[in-house]
mmCIF file of C-alpha atoms and ligand atoms in Angstrom:
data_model
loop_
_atom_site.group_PDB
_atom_site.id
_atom_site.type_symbol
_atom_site.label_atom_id
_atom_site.label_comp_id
_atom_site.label_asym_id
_atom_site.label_seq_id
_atom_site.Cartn_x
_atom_site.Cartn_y
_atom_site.Cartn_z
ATOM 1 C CA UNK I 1 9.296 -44.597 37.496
ATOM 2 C CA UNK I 2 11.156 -42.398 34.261
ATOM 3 C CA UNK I 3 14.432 -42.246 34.577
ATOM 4 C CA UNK I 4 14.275 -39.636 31.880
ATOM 5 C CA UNK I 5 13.646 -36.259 32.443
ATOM 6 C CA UNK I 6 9.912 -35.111 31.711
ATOM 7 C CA UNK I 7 10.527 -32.212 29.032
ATOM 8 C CA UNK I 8 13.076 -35.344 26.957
ATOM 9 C CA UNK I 9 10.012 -38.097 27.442
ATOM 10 C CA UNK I 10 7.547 -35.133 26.573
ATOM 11 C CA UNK I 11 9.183 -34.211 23.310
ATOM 12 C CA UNK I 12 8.795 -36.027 19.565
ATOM 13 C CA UNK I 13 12.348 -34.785 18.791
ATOM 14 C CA UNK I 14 13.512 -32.697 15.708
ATOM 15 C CA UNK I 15 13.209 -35.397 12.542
ATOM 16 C CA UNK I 16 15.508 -34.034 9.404
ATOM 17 C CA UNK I 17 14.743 -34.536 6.390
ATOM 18 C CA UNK I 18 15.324 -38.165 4.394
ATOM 19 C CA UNK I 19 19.026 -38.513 3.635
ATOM 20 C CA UNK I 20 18.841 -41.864 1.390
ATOM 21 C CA UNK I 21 22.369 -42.661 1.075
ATOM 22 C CA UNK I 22 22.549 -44.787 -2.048
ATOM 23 C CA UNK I 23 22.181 -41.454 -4.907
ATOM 24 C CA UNK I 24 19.082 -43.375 -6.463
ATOM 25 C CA UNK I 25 17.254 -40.161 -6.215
ATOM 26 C CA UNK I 26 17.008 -36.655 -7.476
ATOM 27 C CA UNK I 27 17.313 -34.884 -4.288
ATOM 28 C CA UNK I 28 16.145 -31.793 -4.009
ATOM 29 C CA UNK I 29 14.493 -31.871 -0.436
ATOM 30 C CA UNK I 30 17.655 -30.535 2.330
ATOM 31 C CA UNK I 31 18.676 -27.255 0.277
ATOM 32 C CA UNK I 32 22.169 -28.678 -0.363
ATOM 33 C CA UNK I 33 24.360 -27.630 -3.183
ATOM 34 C CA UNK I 34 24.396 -29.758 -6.471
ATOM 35 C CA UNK I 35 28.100 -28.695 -7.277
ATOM 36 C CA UNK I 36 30.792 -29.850 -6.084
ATOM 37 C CA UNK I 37 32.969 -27.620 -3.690
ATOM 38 C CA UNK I 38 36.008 -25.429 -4.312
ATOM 39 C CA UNK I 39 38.687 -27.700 -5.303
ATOM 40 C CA UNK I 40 40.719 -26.302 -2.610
ATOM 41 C CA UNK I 41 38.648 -27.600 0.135
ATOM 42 C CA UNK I 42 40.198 -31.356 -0.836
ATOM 43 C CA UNK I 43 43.733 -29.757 -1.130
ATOM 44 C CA UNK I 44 43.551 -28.625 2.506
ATOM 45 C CA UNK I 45 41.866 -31.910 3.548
ATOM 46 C CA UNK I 46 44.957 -33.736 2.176
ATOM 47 C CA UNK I 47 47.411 -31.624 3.968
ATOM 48 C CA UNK I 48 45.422 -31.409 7.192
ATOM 49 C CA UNK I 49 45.657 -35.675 7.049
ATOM 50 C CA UNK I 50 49.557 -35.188 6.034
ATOM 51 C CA UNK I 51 49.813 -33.072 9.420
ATOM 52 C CA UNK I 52 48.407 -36.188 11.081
ATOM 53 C CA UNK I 53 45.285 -36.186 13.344
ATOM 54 C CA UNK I 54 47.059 -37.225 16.477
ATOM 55 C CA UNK I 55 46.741 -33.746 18.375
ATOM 56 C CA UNK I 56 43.256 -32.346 19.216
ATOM 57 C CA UNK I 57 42.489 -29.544 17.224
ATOM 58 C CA UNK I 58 42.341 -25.604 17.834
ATOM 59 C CA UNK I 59 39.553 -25.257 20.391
ATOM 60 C CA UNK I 60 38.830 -21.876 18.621
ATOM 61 C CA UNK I 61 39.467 -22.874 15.100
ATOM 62 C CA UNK I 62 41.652 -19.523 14.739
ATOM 63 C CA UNK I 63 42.977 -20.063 11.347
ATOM 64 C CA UNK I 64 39.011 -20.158 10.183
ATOM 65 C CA UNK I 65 38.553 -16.796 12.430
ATOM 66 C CA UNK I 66 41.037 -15.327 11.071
ATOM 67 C CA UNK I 67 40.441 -15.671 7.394
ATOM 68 C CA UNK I 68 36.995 -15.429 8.082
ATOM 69 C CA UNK I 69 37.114 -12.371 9.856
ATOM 70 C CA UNK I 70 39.287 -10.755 6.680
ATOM 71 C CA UNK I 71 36.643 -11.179 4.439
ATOM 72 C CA UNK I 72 33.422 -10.638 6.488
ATOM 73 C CA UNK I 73 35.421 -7.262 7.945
ATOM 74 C CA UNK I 74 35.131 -8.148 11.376
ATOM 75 C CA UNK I 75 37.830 -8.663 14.038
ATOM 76 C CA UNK I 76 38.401 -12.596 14.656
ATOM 77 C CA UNK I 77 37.219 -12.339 18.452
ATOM 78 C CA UNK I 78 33.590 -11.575 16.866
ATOM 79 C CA UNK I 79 33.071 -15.251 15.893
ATOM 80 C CA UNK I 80 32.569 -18.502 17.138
ATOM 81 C CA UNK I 81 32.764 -21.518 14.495
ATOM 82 C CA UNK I 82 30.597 -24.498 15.309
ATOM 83 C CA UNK I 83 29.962 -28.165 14.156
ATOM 84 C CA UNK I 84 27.504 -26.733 11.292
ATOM 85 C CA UNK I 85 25.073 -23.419 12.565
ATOM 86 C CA UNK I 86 22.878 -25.944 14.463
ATOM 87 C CA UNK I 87 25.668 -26.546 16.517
ATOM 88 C CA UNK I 88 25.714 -22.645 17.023
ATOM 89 C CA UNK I 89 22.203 -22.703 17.559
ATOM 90 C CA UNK I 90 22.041 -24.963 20.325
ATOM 91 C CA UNK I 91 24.902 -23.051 21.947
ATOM 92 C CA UNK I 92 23.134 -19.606 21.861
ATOM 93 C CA UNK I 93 19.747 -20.927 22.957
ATOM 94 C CA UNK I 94 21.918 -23.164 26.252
ATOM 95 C CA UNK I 95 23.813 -19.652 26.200
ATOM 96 C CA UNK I 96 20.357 -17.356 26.661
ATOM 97 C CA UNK I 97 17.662 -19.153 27.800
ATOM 98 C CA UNK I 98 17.190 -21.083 30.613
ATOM 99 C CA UNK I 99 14.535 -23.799 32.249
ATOM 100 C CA UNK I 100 11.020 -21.981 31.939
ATOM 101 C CA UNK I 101 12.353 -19.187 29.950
ATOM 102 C CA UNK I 102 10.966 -18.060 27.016
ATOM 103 C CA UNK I 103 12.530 -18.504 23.092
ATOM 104 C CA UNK I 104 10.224 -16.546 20.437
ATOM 105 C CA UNK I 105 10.025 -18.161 17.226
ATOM 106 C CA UNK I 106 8.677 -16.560 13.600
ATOM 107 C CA UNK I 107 6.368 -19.336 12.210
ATOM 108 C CA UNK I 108 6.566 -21.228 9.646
ATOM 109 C CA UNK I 109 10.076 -21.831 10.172
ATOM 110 C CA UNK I 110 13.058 -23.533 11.008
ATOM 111 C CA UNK I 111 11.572 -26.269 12.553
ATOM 112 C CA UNK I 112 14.474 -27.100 14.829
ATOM 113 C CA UNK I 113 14.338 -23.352 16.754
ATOM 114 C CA UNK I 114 11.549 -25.194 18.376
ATOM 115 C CA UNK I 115 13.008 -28.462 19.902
ATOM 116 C CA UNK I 116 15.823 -26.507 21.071
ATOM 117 C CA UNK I 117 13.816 -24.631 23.300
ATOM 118 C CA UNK I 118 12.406 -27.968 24.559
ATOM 119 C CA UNK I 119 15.640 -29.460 25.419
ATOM 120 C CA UNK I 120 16.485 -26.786 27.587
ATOM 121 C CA UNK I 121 12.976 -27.064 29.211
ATOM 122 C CA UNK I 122 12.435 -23.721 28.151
ATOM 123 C CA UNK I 123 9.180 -22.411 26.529
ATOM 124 C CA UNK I 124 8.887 -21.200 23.276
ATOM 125 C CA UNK I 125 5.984 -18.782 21.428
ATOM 126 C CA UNK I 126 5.797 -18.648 17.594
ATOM 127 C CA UNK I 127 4.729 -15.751 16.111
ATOM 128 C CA UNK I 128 2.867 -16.286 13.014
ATOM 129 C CA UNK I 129 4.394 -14.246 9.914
ATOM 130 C CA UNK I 130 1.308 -12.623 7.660
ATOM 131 C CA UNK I 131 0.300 -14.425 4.577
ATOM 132 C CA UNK I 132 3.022 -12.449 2.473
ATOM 133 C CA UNK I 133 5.545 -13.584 4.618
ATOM 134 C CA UNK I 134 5.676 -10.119 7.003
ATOM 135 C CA UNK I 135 6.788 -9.474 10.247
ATOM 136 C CA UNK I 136 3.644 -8.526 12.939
ATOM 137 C CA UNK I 137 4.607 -6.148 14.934
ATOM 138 C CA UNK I 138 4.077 -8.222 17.844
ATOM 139 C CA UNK I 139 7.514 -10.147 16.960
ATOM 140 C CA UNK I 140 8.934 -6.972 18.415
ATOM 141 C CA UNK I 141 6.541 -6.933 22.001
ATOM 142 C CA UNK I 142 8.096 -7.487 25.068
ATOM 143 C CA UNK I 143 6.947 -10.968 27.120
ATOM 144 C CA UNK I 144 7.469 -12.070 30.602
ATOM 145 C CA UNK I 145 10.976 -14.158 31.067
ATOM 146 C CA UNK I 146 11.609 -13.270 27.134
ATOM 147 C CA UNK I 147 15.529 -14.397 26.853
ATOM 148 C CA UNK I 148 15.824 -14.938 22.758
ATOM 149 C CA UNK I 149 14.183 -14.513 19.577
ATOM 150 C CA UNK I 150 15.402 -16.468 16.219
ATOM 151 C CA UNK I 151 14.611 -14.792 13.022
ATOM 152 C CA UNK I 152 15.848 -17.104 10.087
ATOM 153 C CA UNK I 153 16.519 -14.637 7.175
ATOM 154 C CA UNK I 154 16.172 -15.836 4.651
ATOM 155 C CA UNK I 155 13.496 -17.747 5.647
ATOM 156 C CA UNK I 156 12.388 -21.508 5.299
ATOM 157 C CA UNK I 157 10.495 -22.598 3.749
ATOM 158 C CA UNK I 158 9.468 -18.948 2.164
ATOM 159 C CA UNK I 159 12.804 -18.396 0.913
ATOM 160 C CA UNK I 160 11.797 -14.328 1.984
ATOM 161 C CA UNK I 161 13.981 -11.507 3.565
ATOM 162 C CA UNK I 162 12.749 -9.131 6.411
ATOM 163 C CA UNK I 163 14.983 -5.953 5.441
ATOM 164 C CA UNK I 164 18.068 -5.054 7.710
ATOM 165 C CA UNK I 165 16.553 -2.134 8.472
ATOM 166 C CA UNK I 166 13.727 -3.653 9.869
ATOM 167 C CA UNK I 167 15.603 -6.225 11.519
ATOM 168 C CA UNK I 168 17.533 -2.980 13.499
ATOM 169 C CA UNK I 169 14.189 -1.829 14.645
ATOM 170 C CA UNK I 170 12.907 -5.269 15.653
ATOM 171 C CA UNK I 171 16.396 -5.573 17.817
ATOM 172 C CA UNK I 172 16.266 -2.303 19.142
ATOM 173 C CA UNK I 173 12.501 -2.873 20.299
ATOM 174 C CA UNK I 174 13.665 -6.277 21.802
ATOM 175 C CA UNK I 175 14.603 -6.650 26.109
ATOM 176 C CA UNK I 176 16.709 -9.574 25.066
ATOM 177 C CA UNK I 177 19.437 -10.806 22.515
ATOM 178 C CA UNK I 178 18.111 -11.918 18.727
ATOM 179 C CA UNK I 179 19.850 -14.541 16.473
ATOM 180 C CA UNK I 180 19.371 -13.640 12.839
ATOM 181 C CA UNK I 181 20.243 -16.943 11.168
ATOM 182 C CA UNK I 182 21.458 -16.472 7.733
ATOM 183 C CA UNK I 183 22.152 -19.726 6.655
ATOM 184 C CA UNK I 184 20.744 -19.059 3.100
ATOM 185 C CA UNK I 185 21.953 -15.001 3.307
ATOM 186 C CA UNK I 186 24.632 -15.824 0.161
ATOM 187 C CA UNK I 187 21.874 -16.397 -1.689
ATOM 188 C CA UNK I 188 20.051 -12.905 -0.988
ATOM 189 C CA UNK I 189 19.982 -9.389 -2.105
ATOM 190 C CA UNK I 190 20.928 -8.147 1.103
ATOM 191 C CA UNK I 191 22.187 -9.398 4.736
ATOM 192 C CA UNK I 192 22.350 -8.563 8.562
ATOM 193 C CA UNK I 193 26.224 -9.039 8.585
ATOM 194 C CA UNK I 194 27.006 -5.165 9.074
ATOM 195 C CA UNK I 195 24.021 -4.731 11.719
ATOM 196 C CA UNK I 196 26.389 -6.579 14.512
ATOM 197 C CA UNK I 197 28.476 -3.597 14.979
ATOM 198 C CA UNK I 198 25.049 -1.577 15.024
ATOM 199 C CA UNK I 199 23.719 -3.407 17.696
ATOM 200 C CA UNK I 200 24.928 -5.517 20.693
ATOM 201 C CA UNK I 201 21.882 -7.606 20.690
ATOM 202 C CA UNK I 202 22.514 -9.057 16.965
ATOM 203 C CA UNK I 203 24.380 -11.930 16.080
ATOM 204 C CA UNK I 204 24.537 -13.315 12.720
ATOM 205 C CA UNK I 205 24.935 -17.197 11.901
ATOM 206 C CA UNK I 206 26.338 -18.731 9.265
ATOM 207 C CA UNK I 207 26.515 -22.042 7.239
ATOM 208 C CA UNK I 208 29.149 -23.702 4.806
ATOM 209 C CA UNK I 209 26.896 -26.046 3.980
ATOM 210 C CA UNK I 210 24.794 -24.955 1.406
ATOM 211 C CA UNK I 211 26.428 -21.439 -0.867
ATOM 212 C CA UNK I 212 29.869 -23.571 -0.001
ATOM 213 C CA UNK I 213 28.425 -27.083 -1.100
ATOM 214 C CA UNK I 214 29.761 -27.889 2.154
ATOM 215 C CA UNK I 215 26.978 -29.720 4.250
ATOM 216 C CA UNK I 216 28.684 -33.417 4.491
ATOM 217 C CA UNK I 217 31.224 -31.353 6.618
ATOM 218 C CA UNK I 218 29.677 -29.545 8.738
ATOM 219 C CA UNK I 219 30.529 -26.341 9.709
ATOM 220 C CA UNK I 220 29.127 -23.130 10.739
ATOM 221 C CA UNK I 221 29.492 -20.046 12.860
ATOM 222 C CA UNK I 222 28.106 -16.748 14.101
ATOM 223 C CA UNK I 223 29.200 -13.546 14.296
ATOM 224 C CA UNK I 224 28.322 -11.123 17.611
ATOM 225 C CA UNK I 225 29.582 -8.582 19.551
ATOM 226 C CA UNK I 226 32.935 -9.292 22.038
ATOM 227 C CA UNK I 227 30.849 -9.729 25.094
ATOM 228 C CA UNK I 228 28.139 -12.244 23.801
ATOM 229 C CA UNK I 229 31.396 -14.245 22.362
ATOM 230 C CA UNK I 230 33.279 -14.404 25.192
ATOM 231 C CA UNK I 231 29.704 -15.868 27.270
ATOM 232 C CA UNK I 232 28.795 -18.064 23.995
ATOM 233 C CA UNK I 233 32.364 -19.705 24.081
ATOM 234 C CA UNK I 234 32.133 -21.454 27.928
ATOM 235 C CA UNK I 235 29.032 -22.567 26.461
ATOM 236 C CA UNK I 236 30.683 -24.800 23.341
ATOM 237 C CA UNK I 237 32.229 -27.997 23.536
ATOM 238 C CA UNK I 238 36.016 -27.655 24.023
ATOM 239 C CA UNK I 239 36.747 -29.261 20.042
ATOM 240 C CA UNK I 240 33.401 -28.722 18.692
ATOM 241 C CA UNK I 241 35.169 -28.417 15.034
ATOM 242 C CA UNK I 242 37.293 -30.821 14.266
ATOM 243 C CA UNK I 243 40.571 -30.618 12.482
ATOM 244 C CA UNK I 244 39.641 -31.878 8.826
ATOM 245 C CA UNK I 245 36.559 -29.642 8.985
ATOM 246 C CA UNK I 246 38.698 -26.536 10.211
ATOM 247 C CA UNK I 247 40.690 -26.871 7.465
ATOM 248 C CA UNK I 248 38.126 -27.051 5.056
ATOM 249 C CA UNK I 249 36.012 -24.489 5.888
ATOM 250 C CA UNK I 250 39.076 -21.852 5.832
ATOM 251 C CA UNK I 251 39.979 -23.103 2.335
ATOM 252 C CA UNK I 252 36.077 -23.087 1.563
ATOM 253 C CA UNK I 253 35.390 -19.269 2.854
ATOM 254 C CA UNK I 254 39.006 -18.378 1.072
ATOM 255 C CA UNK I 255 37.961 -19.140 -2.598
ATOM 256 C CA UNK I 256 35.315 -16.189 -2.678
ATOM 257 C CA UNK I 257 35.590 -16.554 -6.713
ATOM 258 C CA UNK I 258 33.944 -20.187 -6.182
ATOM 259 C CA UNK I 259 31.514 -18.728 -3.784
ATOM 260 C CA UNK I 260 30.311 -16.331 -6.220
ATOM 261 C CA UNK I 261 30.677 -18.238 -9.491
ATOM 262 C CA UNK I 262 28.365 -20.623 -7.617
ATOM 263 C CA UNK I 263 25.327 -18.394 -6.369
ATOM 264 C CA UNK I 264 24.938 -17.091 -10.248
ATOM 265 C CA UNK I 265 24.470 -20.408 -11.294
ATOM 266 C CA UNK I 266 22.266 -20.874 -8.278
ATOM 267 C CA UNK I 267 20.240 -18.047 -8.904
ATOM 268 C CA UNK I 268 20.005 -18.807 -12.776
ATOM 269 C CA UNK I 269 18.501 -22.586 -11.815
ATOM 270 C CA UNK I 270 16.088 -20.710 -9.509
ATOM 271 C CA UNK I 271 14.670 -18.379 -11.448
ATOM 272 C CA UNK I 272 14.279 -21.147 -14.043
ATOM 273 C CA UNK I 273 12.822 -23.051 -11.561
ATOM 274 C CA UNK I 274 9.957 -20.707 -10.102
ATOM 275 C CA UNK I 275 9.479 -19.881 -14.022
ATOM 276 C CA UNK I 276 8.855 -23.343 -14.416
ATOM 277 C CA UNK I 277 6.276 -24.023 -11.619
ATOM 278 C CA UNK I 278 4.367 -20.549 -12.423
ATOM 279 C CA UNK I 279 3.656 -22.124 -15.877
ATOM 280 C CA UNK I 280 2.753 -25.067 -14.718
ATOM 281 C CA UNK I 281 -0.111 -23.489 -12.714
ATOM 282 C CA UNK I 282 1.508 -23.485 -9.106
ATOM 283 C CA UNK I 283 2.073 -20.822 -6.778
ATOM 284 C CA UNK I 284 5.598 -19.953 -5.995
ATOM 285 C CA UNK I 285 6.622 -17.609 -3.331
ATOM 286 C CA UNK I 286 9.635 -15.288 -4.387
ATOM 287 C CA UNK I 287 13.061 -16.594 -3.149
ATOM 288 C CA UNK I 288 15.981 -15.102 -2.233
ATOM 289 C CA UNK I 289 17.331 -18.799 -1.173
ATOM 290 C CA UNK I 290 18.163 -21.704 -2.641
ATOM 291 C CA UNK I 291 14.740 -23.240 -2.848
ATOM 292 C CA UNK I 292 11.244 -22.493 -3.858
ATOM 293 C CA UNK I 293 8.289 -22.964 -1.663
ATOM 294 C CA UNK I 294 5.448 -23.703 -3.552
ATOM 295 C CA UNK I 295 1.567 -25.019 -3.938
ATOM 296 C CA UNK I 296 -1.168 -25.916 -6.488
ATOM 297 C CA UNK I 297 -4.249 -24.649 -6.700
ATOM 298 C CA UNK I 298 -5.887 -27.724 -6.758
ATOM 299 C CA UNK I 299 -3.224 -30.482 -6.071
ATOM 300 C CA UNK I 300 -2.521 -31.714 -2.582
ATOM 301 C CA UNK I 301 1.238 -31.372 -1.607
ATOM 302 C CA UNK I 302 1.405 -34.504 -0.148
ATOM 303 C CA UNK I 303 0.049 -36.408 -3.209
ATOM 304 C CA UNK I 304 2.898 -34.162 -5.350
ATOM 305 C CA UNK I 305 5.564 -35.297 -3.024
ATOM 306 C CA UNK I 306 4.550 -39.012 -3.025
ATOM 307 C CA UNK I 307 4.337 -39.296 -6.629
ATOM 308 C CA UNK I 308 7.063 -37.502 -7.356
ATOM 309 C CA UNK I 309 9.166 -39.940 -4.477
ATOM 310 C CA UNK I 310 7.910 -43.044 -6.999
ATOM 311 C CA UNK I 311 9.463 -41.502 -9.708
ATOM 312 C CA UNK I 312 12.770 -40.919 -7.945
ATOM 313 C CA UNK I 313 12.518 -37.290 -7.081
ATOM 314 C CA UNK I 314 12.965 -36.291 -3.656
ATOM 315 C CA UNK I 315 11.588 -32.535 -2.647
ATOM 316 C CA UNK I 316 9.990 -31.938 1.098
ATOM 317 C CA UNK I 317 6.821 -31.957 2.323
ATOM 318 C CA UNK I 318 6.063 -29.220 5.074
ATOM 319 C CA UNK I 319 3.091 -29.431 6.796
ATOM 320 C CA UNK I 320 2.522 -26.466 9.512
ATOM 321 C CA UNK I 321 -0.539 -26.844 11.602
ATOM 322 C CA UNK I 322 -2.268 -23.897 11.714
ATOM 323 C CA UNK I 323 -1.299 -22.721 8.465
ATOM 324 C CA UNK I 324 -0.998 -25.002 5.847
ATOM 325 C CA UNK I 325 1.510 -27.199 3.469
ATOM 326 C CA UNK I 326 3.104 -27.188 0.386
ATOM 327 C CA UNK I 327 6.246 -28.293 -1.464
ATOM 328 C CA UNK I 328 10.046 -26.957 -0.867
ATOM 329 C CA UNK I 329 12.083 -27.789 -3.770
ATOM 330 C CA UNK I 330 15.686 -27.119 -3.579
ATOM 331 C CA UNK I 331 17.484 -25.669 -6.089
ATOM 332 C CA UNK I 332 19.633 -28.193 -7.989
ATOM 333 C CA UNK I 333 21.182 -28.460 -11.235
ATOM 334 C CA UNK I 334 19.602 -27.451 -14.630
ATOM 335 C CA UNK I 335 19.387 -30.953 -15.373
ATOM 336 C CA UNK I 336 17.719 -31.788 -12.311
ATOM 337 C CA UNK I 337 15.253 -28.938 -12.121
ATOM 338 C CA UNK I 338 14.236 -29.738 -15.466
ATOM 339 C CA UNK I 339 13.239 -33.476 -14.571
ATOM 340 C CA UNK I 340 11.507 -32.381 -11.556
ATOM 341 C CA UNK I 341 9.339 -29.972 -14.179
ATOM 342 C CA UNK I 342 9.003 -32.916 -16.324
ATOM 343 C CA UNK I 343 7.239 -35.282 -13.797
ATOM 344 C CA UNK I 344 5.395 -32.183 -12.078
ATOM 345 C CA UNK I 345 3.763 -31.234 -15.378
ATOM 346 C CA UNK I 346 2.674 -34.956 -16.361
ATOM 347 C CA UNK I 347 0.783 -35.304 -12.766
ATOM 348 C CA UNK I 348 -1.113 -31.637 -12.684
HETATM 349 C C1 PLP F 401 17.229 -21.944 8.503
HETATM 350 C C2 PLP F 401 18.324 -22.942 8.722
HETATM 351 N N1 PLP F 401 19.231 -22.706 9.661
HETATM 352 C C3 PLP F 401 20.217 -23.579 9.925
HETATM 353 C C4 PLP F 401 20.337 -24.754 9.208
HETATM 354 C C5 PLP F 401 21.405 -25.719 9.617
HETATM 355 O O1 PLP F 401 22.442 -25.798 8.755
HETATM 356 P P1 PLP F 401 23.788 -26.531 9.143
HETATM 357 O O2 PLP F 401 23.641 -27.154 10.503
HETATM 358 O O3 PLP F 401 24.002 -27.537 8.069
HETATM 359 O O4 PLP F 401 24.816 -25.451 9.156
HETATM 360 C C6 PLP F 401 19.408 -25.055 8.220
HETATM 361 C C7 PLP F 401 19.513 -26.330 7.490
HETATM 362 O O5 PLP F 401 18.763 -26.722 6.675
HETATM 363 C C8 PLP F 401 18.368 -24.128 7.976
HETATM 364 O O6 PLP F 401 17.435 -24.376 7.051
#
């Protein structure tokens, strides 16, 4: 006899990627931010602890709403902040779907969409993007018990939009509520933000941890109409931010001069980065993120990643039955980006 139930024993479980704690590596493999974080996010740390951490926090973080909801240009009762955007993933997928239900995923993706459908007992149906990273117009089809569809845009690992208006039509085509997670959309041409008011199946999530350098913290939150708010918020854990991390993020999302001084640097290093690979015979796909996903011609991925783990540089290895693997760097310093080049062009 189990004492478990069937869909927890049946699952392998989400498995992030290596966090080695001691810094002896390069690491370039979780899309986090090489630069340190507004220096007002400490400042508001510091008073936060001077306030004392006695009292549970705000269970709706409204300092965050408000100052987020100032400069996204959206009242505060539009979002819901969450213990990073997974947390607000796994409250919008316990929110929509239910046991048996059905969650539709775009593949290759965000590999956790996935397992959150499994904890709920739910089932979930990828839909396979087109080798330039396109939408089939089957993403769009109605389905039998259909309750939510997650559309990371950016992608990972492409690091490729779907355009806003595309993602309007998708939504409007769509009998049930879609998620467009933009946890990479600061580093993009273009975002979904503005489609929420459009539509009241869109919500938009968010992260601080990688175009605020904040992903140690964790904090994150999504953006939808009144209605789906006020149905996503029974669904959250009463303090599911906590009262450092409140702080932190509103000091984070106020210093919008960091923010952008940041994503030119970002986009610099990238561009030298998928530069770098090109010339160095790989293929790199396009990126509007911070990372590139990219594969040799002739060089196995895995062999790339394992060699390059000897030599103290972490990137990830994806593997995606059904479709193939490859190699997501992450966009880090000059410095760093340069080393990884230096080892990748003595092994190919
Ligand atoms: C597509 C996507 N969404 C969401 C997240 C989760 O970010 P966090 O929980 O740190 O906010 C990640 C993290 O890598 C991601 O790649």
């Amino acid at each position: 006899m189990s004492f478990f139930r069937p869909q927890i024993e049946a699952m392998t479980g989400y498995v992030p990627g290596e966090q080695p704690q001691g810094g002896e590596f390069i690491k370039l493999n979780t899309n986090e931010n090489p630069y340190p974080p507004s220096p007002a996010v400490a400042k508001a740390i510091e008073e936060a602890l001077r306030r004392g951490l006695q009292k549970y926090p705000d269970p709706l973080a409204n300092v965050f709403r408000r100052r987020a909801a100032e400069i996204l240009g959206v009242a505060p009762d539009w979002i819901v902040a969450g213990n990073g955007s997974d947390d607000i993933l796994t409250i919008v997928t316990r929110t929509f779907v239910g046991e048996g239900q059905l969650l539709r995923l775009p593949y290759p993706s965000y590999v956790l969409y996935k397992t959150l459908a499994q904890l709920q007992g739910a089932r979930s149906e990828e839909v396979h993007f087109r080798r330039n990273w396109s939408l089939p117009e089957e993403f769009a089809a109605t389905a039998k018990d259909l309750r939510l569809v997650f559309l990371a845009n950016p992608n990972s690992p492409s690091g490729t939009v779907v355009s806003p208006q595309q993602v309007l039509e998708l939504a409007e085509r769509l009998p049930c509520p879609l998620l467009v997670d933009e946890a990479y959309a600061d580093f993009a041409e273009v975002n979904c933000l503005d489609l929420v008011a459009r539509s009241e199946k869109i919500m938009v999530s968010r992260t601080l941890s990688k175009s605020y350098a904040l992903a140690g913290l964790r904090f994150g939150y999504v953006v939808a109409q009144p209605p789906l708010i006020e149905q996503l918020l029974k669904v959250k854990d009463s303090y599911n931010c906590d009262a450092l991390s409140i702080a932190a993020a509103t000091a984070a999302i106020g210093d919008q001069a960091w923010r952008t001084e940041n994503r030119v640097k970002i986009l610099a290093t990238r561009q030298r980065l998928a530069a770098g690979l090109r010339e160095l015979g790989f293929a790199a796909v396009d990126s509007q993120a911070n990372f590139v996903w990219t594969t040799h011609p002739h060089r196995p991925a895995k062999t790339l990643y394992e060699e390059l783990k000897r030599r103290g540089i972490l990137v990830r290895y994806m593997d995606y039955p059904g479709w193939g693997d490859g190699l997501r760097i992450s966009v880090g310093a000059n410095a760093q980006i340069d080393a990884c080049l230096e080892q990748l062009r003595q092994m190919v």
